[in-house]
PDB file of C-alpha atoms in Angstrom:
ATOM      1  CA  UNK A 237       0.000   0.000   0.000  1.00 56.00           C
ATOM      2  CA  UNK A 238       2.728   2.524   0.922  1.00 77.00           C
ATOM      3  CA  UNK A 239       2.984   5.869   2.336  1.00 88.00           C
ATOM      4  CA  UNK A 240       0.315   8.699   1.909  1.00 91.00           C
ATOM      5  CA  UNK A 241      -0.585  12.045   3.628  1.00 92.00           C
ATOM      6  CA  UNK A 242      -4.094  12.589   5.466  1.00 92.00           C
ATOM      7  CA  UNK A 243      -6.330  14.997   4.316  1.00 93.00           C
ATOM      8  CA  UNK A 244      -9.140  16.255   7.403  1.00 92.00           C
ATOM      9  CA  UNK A 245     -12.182  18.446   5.342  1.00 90.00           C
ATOM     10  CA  UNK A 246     -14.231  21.044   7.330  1.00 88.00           C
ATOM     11  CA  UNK A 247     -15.311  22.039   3.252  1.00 89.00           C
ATOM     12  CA  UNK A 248     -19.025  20.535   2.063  1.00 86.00           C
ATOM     13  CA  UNK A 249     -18.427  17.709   0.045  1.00 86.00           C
ATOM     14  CA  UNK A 250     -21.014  16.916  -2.701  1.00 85.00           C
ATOM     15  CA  UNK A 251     -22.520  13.745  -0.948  1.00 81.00           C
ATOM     16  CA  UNK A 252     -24.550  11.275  -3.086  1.00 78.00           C
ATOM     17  CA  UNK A 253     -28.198  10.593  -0.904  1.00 74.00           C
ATOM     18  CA  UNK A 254     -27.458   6.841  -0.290  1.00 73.00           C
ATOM     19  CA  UNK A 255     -24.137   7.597   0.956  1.00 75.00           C
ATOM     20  CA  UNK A 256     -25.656  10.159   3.289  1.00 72.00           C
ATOM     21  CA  UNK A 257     -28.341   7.557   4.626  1.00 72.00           C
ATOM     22  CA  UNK A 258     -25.662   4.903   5.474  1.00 72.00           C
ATOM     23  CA  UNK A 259     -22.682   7.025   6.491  1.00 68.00           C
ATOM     24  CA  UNK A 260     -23.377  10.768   8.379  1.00 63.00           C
ATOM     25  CA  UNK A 261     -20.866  11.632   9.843  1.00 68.00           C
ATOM     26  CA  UNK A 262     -18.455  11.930   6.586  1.00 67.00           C
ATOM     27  CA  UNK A 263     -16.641  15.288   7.804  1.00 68.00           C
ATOM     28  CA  UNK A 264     -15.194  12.958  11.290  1.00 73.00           C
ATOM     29  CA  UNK A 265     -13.537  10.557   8.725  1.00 78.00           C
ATOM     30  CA  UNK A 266      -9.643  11.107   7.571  1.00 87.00           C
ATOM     31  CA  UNK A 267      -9.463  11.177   3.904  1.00 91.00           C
ATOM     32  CA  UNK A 268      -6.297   9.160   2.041  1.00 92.00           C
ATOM     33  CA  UNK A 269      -4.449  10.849  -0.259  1.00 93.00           C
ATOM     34  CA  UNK A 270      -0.880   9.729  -2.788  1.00 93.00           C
ATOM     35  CA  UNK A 271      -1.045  13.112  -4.581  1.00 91.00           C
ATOM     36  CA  UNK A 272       0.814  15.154  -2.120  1.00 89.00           C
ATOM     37  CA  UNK A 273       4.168  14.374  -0.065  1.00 87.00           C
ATOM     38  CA  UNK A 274       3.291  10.929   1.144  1.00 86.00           C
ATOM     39  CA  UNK A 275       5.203  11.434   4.136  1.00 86.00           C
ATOM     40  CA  UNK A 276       2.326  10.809   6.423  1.00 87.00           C
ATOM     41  CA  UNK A 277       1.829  14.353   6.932  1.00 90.00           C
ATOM     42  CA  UNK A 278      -1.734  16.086   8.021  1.00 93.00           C
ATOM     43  CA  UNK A 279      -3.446  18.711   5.573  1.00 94.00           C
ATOM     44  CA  UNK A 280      -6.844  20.450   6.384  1.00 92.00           C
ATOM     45  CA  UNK A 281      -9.012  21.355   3.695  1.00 92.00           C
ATOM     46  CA  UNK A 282     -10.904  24.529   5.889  1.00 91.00           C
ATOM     47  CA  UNK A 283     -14.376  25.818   5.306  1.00 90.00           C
ATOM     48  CA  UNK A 284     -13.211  28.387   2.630  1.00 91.00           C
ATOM     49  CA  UNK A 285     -11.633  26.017   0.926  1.00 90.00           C
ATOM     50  CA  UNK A 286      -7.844  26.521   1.383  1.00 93.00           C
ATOM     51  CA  UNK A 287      -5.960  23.516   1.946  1.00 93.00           C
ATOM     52  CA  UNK A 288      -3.379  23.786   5.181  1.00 93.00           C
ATOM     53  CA  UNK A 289      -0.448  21.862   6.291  1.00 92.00           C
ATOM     54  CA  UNK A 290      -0.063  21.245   9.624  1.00 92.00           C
ATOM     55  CA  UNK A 291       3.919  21.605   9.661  1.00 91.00           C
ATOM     56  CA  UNK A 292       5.305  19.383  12.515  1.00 91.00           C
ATOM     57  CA  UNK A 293       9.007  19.451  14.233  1.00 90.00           C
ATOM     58  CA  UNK A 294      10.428  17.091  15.685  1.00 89.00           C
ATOM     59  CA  UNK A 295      12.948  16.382  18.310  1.00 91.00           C
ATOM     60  CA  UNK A 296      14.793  13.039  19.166  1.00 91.00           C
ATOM     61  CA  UNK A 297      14.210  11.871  22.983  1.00 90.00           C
ATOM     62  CA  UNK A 298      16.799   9.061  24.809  1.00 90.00           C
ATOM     63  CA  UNK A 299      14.489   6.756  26.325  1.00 88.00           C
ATOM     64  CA  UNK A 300      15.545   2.808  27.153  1.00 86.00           C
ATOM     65  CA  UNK A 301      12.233   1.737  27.824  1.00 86.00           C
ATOM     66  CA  UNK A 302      11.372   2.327  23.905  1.00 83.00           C
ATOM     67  CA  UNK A 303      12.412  -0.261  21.145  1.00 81.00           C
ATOM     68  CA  UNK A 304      14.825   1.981  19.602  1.00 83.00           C
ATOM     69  CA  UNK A 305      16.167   3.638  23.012  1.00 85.00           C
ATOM     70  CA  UNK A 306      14.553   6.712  22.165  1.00 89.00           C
ATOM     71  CA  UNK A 307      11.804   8.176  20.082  1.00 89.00           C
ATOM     72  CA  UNK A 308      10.820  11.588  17.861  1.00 88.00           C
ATOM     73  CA  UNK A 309       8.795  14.336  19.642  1.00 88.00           C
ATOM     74  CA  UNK A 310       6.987  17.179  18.278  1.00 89.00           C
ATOM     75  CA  UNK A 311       8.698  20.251  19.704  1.00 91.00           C
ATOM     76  CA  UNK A 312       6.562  22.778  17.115  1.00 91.00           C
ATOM     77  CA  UNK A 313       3.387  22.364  16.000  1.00 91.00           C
ATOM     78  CA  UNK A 314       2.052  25.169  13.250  1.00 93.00           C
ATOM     79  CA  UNK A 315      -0.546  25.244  10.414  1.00 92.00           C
ATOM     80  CA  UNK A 316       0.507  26.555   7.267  1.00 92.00           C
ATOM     81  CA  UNK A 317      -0.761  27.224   3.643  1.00 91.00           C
ATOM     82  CA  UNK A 318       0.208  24.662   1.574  1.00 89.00           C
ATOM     83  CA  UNK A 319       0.126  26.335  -2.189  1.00 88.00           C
ATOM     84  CA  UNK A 320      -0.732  23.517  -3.420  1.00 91.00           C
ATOM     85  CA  UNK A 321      -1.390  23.544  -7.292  1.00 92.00           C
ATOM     86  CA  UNK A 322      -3.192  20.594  -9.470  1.00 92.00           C
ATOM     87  CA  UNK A 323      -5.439  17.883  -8.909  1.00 93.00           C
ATOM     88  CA  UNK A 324      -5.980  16.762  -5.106  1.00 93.00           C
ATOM     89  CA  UNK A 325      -7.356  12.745  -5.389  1.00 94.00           C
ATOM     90  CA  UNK A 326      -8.490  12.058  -1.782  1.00 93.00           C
ATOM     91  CA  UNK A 327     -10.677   8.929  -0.609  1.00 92.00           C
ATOM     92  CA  UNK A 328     -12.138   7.077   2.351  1.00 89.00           C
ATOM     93  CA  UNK A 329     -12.805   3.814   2.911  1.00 86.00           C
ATOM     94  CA  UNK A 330     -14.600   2.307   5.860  1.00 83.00           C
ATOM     95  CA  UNK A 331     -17.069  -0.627   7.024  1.00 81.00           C
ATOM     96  CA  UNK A 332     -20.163   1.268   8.850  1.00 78.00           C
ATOM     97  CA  UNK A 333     -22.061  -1.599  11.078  1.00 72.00           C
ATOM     98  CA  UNK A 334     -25.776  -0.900  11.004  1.00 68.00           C
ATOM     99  CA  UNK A 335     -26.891  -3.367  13.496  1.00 70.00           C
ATOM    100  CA  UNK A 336     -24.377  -5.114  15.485  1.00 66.00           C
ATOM    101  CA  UNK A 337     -26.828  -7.926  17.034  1.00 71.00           C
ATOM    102  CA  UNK A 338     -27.517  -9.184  13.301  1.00 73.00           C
ATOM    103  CA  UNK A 339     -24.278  -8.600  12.310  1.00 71.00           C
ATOM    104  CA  UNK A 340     -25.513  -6.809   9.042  1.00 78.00           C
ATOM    105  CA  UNK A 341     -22.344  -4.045   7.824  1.00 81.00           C
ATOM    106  CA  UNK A 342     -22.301  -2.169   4.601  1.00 84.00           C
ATOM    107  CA  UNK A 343     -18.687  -0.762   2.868  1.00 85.00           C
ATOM    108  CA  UNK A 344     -18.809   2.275   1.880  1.00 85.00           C
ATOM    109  CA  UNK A 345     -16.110   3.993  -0.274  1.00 87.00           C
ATOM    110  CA  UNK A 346     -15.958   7.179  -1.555  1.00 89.00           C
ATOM    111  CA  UNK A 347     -13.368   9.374  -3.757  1.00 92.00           C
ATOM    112  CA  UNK A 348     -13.333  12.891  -4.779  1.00 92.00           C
ATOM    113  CA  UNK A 349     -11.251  14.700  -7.437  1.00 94.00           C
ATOM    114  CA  UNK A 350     -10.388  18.346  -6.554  1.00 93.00           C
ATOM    115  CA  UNK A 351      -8.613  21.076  -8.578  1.00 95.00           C
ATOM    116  CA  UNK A 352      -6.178  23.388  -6.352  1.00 93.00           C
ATOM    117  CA  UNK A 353      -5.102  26.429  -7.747  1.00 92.00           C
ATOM    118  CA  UNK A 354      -2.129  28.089  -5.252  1.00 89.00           C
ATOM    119  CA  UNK A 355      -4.073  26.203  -2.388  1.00 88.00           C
ATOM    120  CA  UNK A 356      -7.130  27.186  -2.722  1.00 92.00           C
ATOM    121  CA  UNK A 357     -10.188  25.006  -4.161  1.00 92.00           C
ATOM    122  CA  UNK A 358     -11.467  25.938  -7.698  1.00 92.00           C
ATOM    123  CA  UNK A 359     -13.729  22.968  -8.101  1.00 91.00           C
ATOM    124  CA  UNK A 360     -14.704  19.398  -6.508  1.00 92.00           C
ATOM    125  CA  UNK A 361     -16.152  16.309  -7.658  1.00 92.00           C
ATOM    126  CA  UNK A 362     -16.739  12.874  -7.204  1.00 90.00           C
ATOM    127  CA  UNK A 363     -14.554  10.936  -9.237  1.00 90.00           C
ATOM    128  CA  UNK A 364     -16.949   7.619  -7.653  1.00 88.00           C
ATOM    129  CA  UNK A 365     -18.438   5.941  -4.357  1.00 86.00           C
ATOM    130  CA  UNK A 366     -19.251   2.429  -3.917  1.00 87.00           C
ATOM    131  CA  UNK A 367     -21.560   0.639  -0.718  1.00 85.00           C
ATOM    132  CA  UNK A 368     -21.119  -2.741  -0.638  1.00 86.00           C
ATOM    133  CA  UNK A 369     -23.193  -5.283   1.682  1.00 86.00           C
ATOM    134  CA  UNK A 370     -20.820  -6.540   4.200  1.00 84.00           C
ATOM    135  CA  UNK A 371     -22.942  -8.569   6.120  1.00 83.00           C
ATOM    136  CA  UNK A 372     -21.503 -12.228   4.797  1.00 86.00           C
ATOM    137  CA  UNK A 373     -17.664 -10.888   5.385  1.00 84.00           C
ATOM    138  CA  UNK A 374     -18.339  -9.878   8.801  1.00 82.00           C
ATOM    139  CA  UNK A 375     -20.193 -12.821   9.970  1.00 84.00           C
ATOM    140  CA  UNK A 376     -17.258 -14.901   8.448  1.00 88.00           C
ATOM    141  CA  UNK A 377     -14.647 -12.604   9.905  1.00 87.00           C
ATOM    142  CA  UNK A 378     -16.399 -12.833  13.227  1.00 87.00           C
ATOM    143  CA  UNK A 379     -16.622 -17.164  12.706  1.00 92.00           C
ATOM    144  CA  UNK A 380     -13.099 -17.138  11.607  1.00 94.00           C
ATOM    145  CA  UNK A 381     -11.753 -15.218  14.949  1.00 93.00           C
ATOM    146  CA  UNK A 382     -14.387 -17.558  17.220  1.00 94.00           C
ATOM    147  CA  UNK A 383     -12.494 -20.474  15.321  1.00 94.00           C
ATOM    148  CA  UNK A 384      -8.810 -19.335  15.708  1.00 91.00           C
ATOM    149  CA  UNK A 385      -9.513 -18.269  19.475  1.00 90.00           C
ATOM    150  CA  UNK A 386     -10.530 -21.502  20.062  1.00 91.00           C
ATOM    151  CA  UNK A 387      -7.936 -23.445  18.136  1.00 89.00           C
ATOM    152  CA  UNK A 388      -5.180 -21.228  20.476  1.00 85.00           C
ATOM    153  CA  UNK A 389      -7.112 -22.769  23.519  1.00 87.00           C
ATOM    154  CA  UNK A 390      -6.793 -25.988  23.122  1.00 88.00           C
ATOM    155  CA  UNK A 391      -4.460 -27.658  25.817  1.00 85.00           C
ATOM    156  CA  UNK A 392      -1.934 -28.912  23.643  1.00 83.00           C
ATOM    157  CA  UNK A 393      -1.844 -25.470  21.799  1.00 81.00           C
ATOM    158  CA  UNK A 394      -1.694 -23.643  24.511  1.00 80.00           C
ATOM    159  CA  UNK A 395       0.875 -25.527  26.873  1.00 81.00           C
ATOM    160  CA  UNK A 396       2.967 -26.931  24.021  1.00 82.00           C
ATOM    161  CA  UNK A 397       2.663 -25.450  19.952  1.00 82.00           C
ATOM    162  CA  UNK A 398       2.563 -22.130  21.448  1.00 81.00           C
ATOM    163  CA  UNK A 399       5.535 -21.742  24.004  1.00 85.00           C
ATOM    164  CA  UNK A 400       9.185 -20.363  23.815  1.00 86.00           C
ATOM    165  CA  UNK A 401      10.157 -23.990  24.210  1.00 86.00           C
ATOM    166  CA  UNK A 402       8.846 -25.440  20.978  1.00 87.00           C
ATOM    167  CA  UNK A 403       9.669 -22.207  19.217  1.00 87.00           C
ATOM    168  CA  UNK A 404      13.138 -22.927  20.250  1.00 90.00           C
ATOM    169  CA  UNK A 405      13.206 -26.398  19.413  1.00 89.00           C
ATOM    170  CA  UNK A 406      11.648 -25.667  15.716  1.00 89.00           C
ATOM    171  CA  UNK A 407      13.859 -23.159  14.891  1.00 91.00           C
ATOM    172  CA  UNK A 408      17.127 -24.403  16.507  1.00 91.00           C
ATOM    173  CA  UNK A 409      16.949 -27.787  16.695  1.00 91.00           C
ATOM    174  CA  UNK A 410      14.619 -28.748  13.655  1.00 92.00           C
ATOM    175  CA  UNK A 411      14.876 -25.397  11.118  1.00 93.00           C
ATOM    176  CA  UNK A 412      18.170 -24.399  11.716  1.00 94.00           C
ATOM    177  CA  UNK A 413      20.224 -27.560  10.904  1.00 93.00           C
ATOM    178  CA  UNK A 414      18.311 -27.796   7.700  1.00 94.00           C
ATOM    179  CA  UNK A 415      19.027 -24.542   6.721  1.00 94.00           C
ATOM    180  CA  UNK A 416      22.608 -25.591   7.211  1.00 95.00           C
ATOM    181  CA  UNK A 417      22.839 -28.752   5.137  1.00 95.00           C
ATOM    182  CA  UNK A 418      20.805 -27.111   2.153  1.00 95.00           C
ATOM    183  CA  UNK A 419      23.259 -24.393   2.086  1.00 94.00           C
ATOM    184  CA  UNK A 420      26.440 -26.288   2.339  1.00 94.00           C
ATOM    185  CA  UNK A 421      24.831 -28.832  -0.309  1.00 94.00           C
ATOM    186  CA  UNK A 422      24.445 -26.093  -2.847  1.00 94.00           C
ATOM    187  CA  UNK A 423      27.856 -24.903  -2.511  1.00 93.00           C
ATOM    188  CA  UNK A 424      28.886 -28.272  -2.168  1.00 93.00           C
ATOM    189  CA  UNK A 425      27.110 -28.390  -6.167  1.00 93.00           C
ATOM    190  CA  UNK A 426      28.012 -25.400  -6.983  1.00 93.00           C
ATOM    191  CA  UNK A 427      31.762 -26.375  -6.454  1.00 91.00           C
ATOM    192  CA  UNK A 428      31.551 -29.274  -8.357  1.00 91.00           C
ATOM    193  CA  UNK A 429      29.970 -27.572 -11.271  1.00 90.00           C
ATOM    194  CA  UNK A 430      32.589 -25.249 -11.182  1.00 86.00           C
ATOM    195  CA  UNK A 431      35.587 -27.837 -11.474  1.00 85.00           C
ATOM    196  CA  UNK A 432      34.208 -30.083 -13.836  1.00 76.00           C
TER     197      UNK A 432
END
């Protein structure tokens, strides 16, 4: 999938009627765009239509309780006009649940084409917006996690497939003298293919 930059709109979207019905609260969502930075940065597309970066610095922070002894920290915070110029692509993508006891779901995606000129919002469409009935993926998401959860909980799962002692013994005792003879057999082929 790859990087991409998050686009938050306060401006009215054109909104199809059955998209309305199934999904309200639109202007909450984060948008997805690949047209800008793709640095995971955060723009806001304001009410009169200007589209503002929220510039972020950052500071590096020693701490040995983190994973990579440290971590970044945002020292300045600012919003700034973006100038953006050409064609913005933003969508959203989300599964909206419409009753949980029934398990019925709907997907609902959505993508709008806007034209920037020096940051500021000369015209928006959208480019299309699909809802999908989710119902049948959910329910077979939801059987799928029952099924695994229970699989983990089986005794001999849970006191012997899935401990540090059988990890160890697959990968150093089983794994890892495989991996050595397969490797010293191909040079071992490779060396003879060479010399004869």
């Amino acid at each position: 999938m790859g990087m991409f930059d998050s686009v938050q709109c306060n401006y009215p979207l054109p909104l199809p009627l059955d998209v309305v019905d199934i999904y309200p609260d639109l202007y909450e969502k984060e948008f997805q765009t690949k047209d800008l930075e793709n640095l995971l940065d955060h723009y806001i597309l304001n009410e009169d239509g200007e589209l503002l970066w929220i510039k972020k610095e950052y500071e590096w922070k020693d701490d040995d309780s983190h994973f990579l002894k440290g971590y970044m920290e945002v020292t300045k915070e600012e919003i700034v006009p973006s100038n953006f110029h050409g064609i913005l692509n933003f969508y959203c993508y989300e599964t909206v649940e419409e009753d949980v006891e029934n398990n019925t779901a709907k997907d609902v995606s959505i993508d709008y084409l806007a034209k920037f000129t020096n940051g500021k919002i000369e015209n928006i469409e959208i480019l299309s917006y699909e809802i999908i009935d989710a119902t049948v993926r959910i329910v077979e998401l939801k059987n799928s996690m029952k099924k695994h959860s229970e699989f983990r909980k089986r005794w001999y799962n849970k006191y012997i497939i899935y401990t540090k002692y059988w990890r160890f013994v697959k990968n150093k005792v089983i794994l890892a003298p495989i991996s050595f003879l397969t490797k010293l057999l191909d040079k071992l082929y490779w060396l003879v293919i060479k010399y004869l």
